[in-house]
mmCIF file of C-alpha atoms in Angstrom:
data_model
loop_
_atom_site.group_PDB
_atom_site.id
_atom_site.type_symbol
_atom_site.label_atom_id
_atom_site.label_comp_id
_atom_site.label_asym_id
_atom_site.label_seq_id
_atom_site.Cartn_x
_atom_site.Cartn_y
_atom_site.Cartn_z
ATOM 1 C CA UNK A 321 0.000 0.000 0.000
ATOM 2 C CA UNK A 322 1.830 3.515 -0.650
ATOM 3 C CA UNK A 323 1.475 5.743 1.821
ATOM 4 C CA UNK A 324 1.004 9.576 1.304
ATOM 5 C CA UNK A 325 1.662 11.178 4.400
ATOM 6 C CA UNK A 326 3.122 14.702 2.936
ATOM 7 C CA UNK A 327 3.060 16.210 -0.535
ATOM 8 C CA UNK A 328 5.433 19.140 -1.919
ATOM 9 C CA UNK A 329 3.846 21.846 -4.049
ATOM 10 C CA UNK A 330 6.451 23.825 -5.329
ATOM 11 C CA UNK A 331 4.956 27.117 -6.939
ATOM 12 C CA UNK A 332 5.890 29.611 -9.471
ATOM 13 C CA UNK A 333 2.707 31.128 -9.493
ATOM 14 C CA UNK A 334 1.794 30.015 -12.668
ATOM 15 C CA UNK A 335 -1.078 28.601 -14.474
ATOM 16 C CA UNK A 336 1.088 25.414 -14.469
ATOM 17 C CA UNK A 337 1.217 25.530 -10.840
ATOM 18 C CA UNK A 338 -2.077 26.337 -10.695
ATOM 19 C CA UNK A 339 -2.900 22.971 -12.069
ATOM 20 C CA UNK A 340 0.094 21.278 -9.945
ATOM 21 C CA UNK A 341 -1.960 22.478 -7.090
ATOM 22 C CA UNK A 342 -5.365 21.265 -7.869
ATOM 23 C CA UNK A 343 -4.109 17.798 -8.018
ATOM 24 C CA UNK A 344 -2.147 17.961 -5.204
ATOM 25 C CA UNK A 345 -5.177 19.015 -2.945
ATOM 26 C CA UNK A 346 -7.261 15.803 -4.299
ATOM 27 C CA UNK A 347 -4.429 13.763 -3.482
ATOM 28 C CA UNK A 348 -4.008 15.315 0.178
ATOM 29 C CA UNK A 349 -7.867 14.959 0.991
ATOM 30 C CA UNK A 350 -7.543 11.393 -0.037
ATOM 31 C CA UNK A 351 -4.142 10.496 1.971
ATOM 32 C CA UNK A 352 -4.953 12.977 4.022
ATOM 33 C CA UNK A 353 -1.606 14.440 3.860
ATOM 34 C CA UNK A 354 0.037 17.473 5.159
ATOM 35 C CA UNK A 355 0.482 19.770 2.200
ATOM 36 C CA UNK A 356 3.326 22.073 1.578
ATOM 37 C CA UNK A 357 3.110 25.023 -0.432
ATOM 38 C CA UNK A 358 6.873 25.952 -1.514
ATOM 39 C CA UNK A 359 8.077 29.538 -3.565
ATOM 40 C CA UNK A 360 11.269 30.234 -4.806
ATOM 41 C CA UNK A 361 12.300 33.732 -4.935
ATOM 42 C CA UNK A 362 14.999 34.133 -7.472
ATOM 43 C CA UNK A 363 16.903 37.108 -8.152
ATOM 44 C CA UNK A 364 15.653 39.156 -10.707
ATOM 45 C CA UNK A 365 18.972 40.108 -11.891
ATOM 46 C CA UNK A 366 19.592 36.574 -13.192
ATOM 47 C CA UNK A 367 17.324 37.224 -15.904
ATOM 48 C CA UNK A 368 17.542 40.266 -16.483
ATOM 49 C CA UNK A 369 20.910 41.829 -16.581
ATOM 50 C CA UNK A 370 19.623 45.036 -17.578
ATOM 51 C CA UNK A 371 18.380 45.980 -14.175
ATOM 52 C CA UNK A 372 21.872 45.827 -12.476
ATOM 53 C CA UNK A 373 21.803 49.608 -13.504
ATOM 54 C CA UNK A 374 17.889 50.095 -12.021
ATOM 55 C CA UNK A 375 17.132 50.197 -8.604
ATOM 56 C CA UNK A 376 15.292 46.899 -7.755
ATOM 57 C CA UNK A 377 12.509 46.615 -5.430
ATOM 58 C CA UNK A 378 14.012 45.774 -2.063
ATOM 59 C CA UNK A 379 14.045 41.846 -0.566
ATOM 60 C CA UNK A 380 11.424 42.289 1.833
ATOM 61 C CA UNK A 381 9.090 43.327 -1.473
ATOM 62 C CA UNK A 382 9.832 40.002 -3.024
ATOM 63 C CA UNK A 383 9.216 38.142 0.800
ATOM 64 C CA UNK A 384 5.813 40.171 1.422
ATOM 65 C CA UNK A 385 5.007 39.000 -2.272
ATOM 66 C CA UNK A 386 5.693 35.773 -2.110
ATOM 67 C CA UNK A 387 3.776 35.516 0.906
ATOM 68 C CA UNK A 388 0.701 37.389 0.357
ATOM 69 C CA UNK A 389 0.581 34.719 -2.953
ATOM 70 C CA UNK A 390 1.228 32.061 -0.648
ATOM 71 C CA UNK A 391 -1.197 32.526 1.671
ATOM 72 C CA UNK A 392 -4.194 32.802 -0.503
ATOM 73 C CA UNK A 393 -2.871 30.499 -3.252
ATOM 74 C CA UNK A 394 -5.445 27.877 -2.579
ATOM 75 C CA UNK A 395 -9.069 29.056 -1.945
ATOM 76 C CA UNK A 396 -10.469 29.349 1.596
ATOM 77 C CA UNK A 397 -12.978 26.644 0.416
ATOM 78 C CA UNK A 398 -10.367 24.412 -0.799
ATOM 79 C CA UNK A 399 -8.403 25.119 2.162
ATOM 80 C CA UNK A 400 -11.069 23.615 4.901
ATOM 81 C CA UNK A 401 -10.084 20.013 6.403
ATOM 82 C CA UNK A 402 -6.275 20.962 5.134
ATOM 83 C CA UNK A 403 -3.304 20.828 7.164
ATOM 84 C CA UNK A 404 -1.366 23.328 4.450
ATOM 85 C CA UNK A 405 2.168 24.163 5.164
ATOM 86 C CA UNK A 406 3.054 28.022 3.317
ATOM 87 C CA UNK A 407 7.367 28.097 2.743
ATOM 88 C CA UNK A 408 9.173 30.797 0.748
ATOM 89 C CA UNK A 409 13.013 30.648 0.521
ATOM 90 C CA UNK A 410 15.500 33.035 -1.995
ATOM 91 C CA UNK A 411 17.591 30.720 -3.722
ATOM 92 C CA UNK A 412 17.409 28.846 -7.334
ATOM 93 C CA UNK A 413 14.011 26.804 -7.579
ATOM 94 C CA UNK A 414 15.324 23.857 -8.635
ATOM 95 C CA UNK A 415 18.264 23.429 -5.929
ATOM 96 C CA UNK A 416 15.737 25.070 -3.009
ATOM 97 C CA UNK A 417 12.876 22.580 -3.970
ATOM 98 C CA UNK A 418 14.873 19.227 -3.452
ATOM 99 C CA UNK A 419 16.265 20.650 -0.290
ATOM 100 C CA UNK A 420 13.068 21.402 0.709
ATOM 101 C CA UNK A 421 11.685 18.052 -0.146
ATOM 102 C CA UNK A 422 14.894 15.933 1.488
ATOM 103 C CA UNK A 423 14.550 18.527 4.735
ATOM 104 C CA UNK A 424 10.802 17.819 5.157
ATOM 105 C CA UNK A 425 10.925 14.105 4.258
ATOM 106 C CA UNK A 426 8.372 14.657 1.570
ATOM 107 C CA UNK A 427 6.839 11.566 0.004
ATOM 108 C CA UNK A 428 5.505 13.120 -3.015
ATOM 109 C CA UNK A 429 6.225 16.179 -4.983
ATOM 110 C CA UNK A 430 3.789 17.829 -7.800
ATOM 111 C CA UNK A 431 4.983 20.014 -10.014
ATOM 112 C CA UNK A 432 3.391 21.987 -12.743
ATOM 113 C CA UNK A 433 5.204 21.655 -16.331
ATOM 114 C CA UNK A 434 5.122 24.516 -18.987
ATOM 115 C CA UNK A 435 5.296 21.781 -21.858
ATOM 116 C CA UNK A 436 7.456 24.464 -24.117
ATOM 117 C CA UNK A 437 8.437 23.892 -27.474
ATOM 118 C CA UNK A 438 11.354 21.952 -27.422
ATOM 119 C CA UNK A 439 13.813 24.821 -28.775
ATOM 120 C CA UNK A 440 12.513 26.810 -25.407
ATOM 121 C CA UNK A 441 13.230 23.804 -23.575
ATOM 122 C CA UNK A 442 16.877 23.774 -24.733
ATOM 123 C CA UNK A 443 17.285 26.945 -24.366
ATOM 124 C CA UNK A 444 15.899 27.659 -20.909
ATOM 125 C CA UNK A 445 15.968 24.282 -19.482
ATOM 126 C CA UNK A 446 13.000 22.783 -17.052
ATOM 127 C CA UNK A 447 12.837 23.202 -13.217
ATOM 128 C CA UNK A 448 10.137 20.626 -13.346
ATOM 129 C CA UNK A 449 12.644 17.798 -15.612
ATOM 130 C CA UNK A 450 15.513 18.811 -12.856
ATOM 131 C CA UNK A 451 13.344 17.982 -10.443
ATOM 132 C CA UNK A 452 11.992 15.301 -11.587
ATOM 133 C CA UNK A 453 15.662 13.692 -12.313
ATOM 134 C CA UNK A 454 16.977 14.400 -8.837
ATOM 135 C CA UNK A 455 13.862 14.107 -6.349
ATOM 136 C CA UNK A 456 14.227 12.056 -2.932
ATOM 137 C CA UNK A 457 10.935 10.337 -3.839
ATOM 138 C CA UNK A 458 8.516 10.256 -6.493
ATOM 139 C CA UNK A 459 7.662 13.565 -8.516
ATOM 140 C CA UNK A 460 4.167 13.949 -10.341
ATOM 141 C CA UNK A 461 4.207 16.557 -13.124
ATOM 142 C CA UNK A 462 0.791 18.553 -14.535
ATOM 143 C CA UNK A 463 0.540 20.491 -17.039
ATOM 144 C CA UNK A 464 -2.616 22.555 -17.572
ATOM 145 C CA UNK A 465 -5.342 21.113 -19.600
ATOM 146 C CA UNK A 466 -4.620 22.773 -24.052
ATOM 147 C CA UNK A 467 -1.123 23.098 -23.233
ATOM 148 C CA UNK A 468 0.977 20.250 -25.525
ATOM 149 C CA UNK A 469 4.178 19.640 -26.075
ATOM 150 C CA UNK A 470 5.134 20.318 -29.585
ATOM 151 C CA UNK A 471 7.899 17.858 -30.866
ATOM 152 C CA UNK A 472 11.128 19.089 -31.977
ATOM 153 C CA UNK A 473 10.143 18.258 -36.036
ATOM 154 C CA UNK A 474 7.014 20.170 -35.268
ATOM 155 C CA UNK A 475 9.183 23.444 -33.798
#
């Protein structure tokens, strides 16, 4: 019998995630699992080199952010019966999330997928693929319903 006692929902905010997280609430309520909600806050500069001459918006922006988002990133609805664990961390998302999972003892993660076109996916790589080569236990990836992967003869 597997047993489910806590799942990992590592979120971008995305409509990916989005999707991530609807699964991984059915799967709680039926394990009736502890769920943690995990955010990443990179560093803006990584992407965009340009604002190294801008002033960025200070850390704490990015923390209240993340956390505000956090917070209400399930619906109070959805949230009833739910032991829901909220976690934001600075760091790179795919690094912070397998800490996160080894740390916590996690038994499952979910993990929205973008399902790029396969030239993005070279290009830009897949926090999800990282993941789901490296995870301490089992990794379930969603991607939202009309998003498809479009095959590298088809890019």
């Amino acid at each position: 019998m597997i047993e489910i006692n806590k799942i990992l929902i590592p979120t971008d905010f995305s409509e990916p995630s989005q999707a991530a997280t609807q699964y991984a609430v059915e799967l709680a309520r039926k394990f009736d699992a502890q769920l943690h909600l995990l955010n990443v806050i990179e560093d803006p500069v990584v992407y965009m080199p340009m604002f190294e001459s801008y002033a960025l918006p200070p850390k704490e922006d990015f923390e209240n952010f993340a956390k505000t988002r956090l917070e209400n990133w399930i619906l109070d609805e959805d949230k009833e019966g739910l032991d829901l664990v909220t976690h934001w961390v600075h760091g790179n998302p795919f690094v912070d999330i397998l800490k996160y999972a080894k740390k916590e003892d996690v038994d499952v993660i979910v993990v929205g997928t973008h399902g790029r076109s396969f030239t993005a996916h070279l290009l830009l790589g897949s926090v999800a693929e990282k993941v789901v080569r490296k995870a301490p236990c089992p990794v379930l990836t969603v991607r939202p319903k009309g998003h498809q992967f479009i095959h590298p003869a088809q890019d």
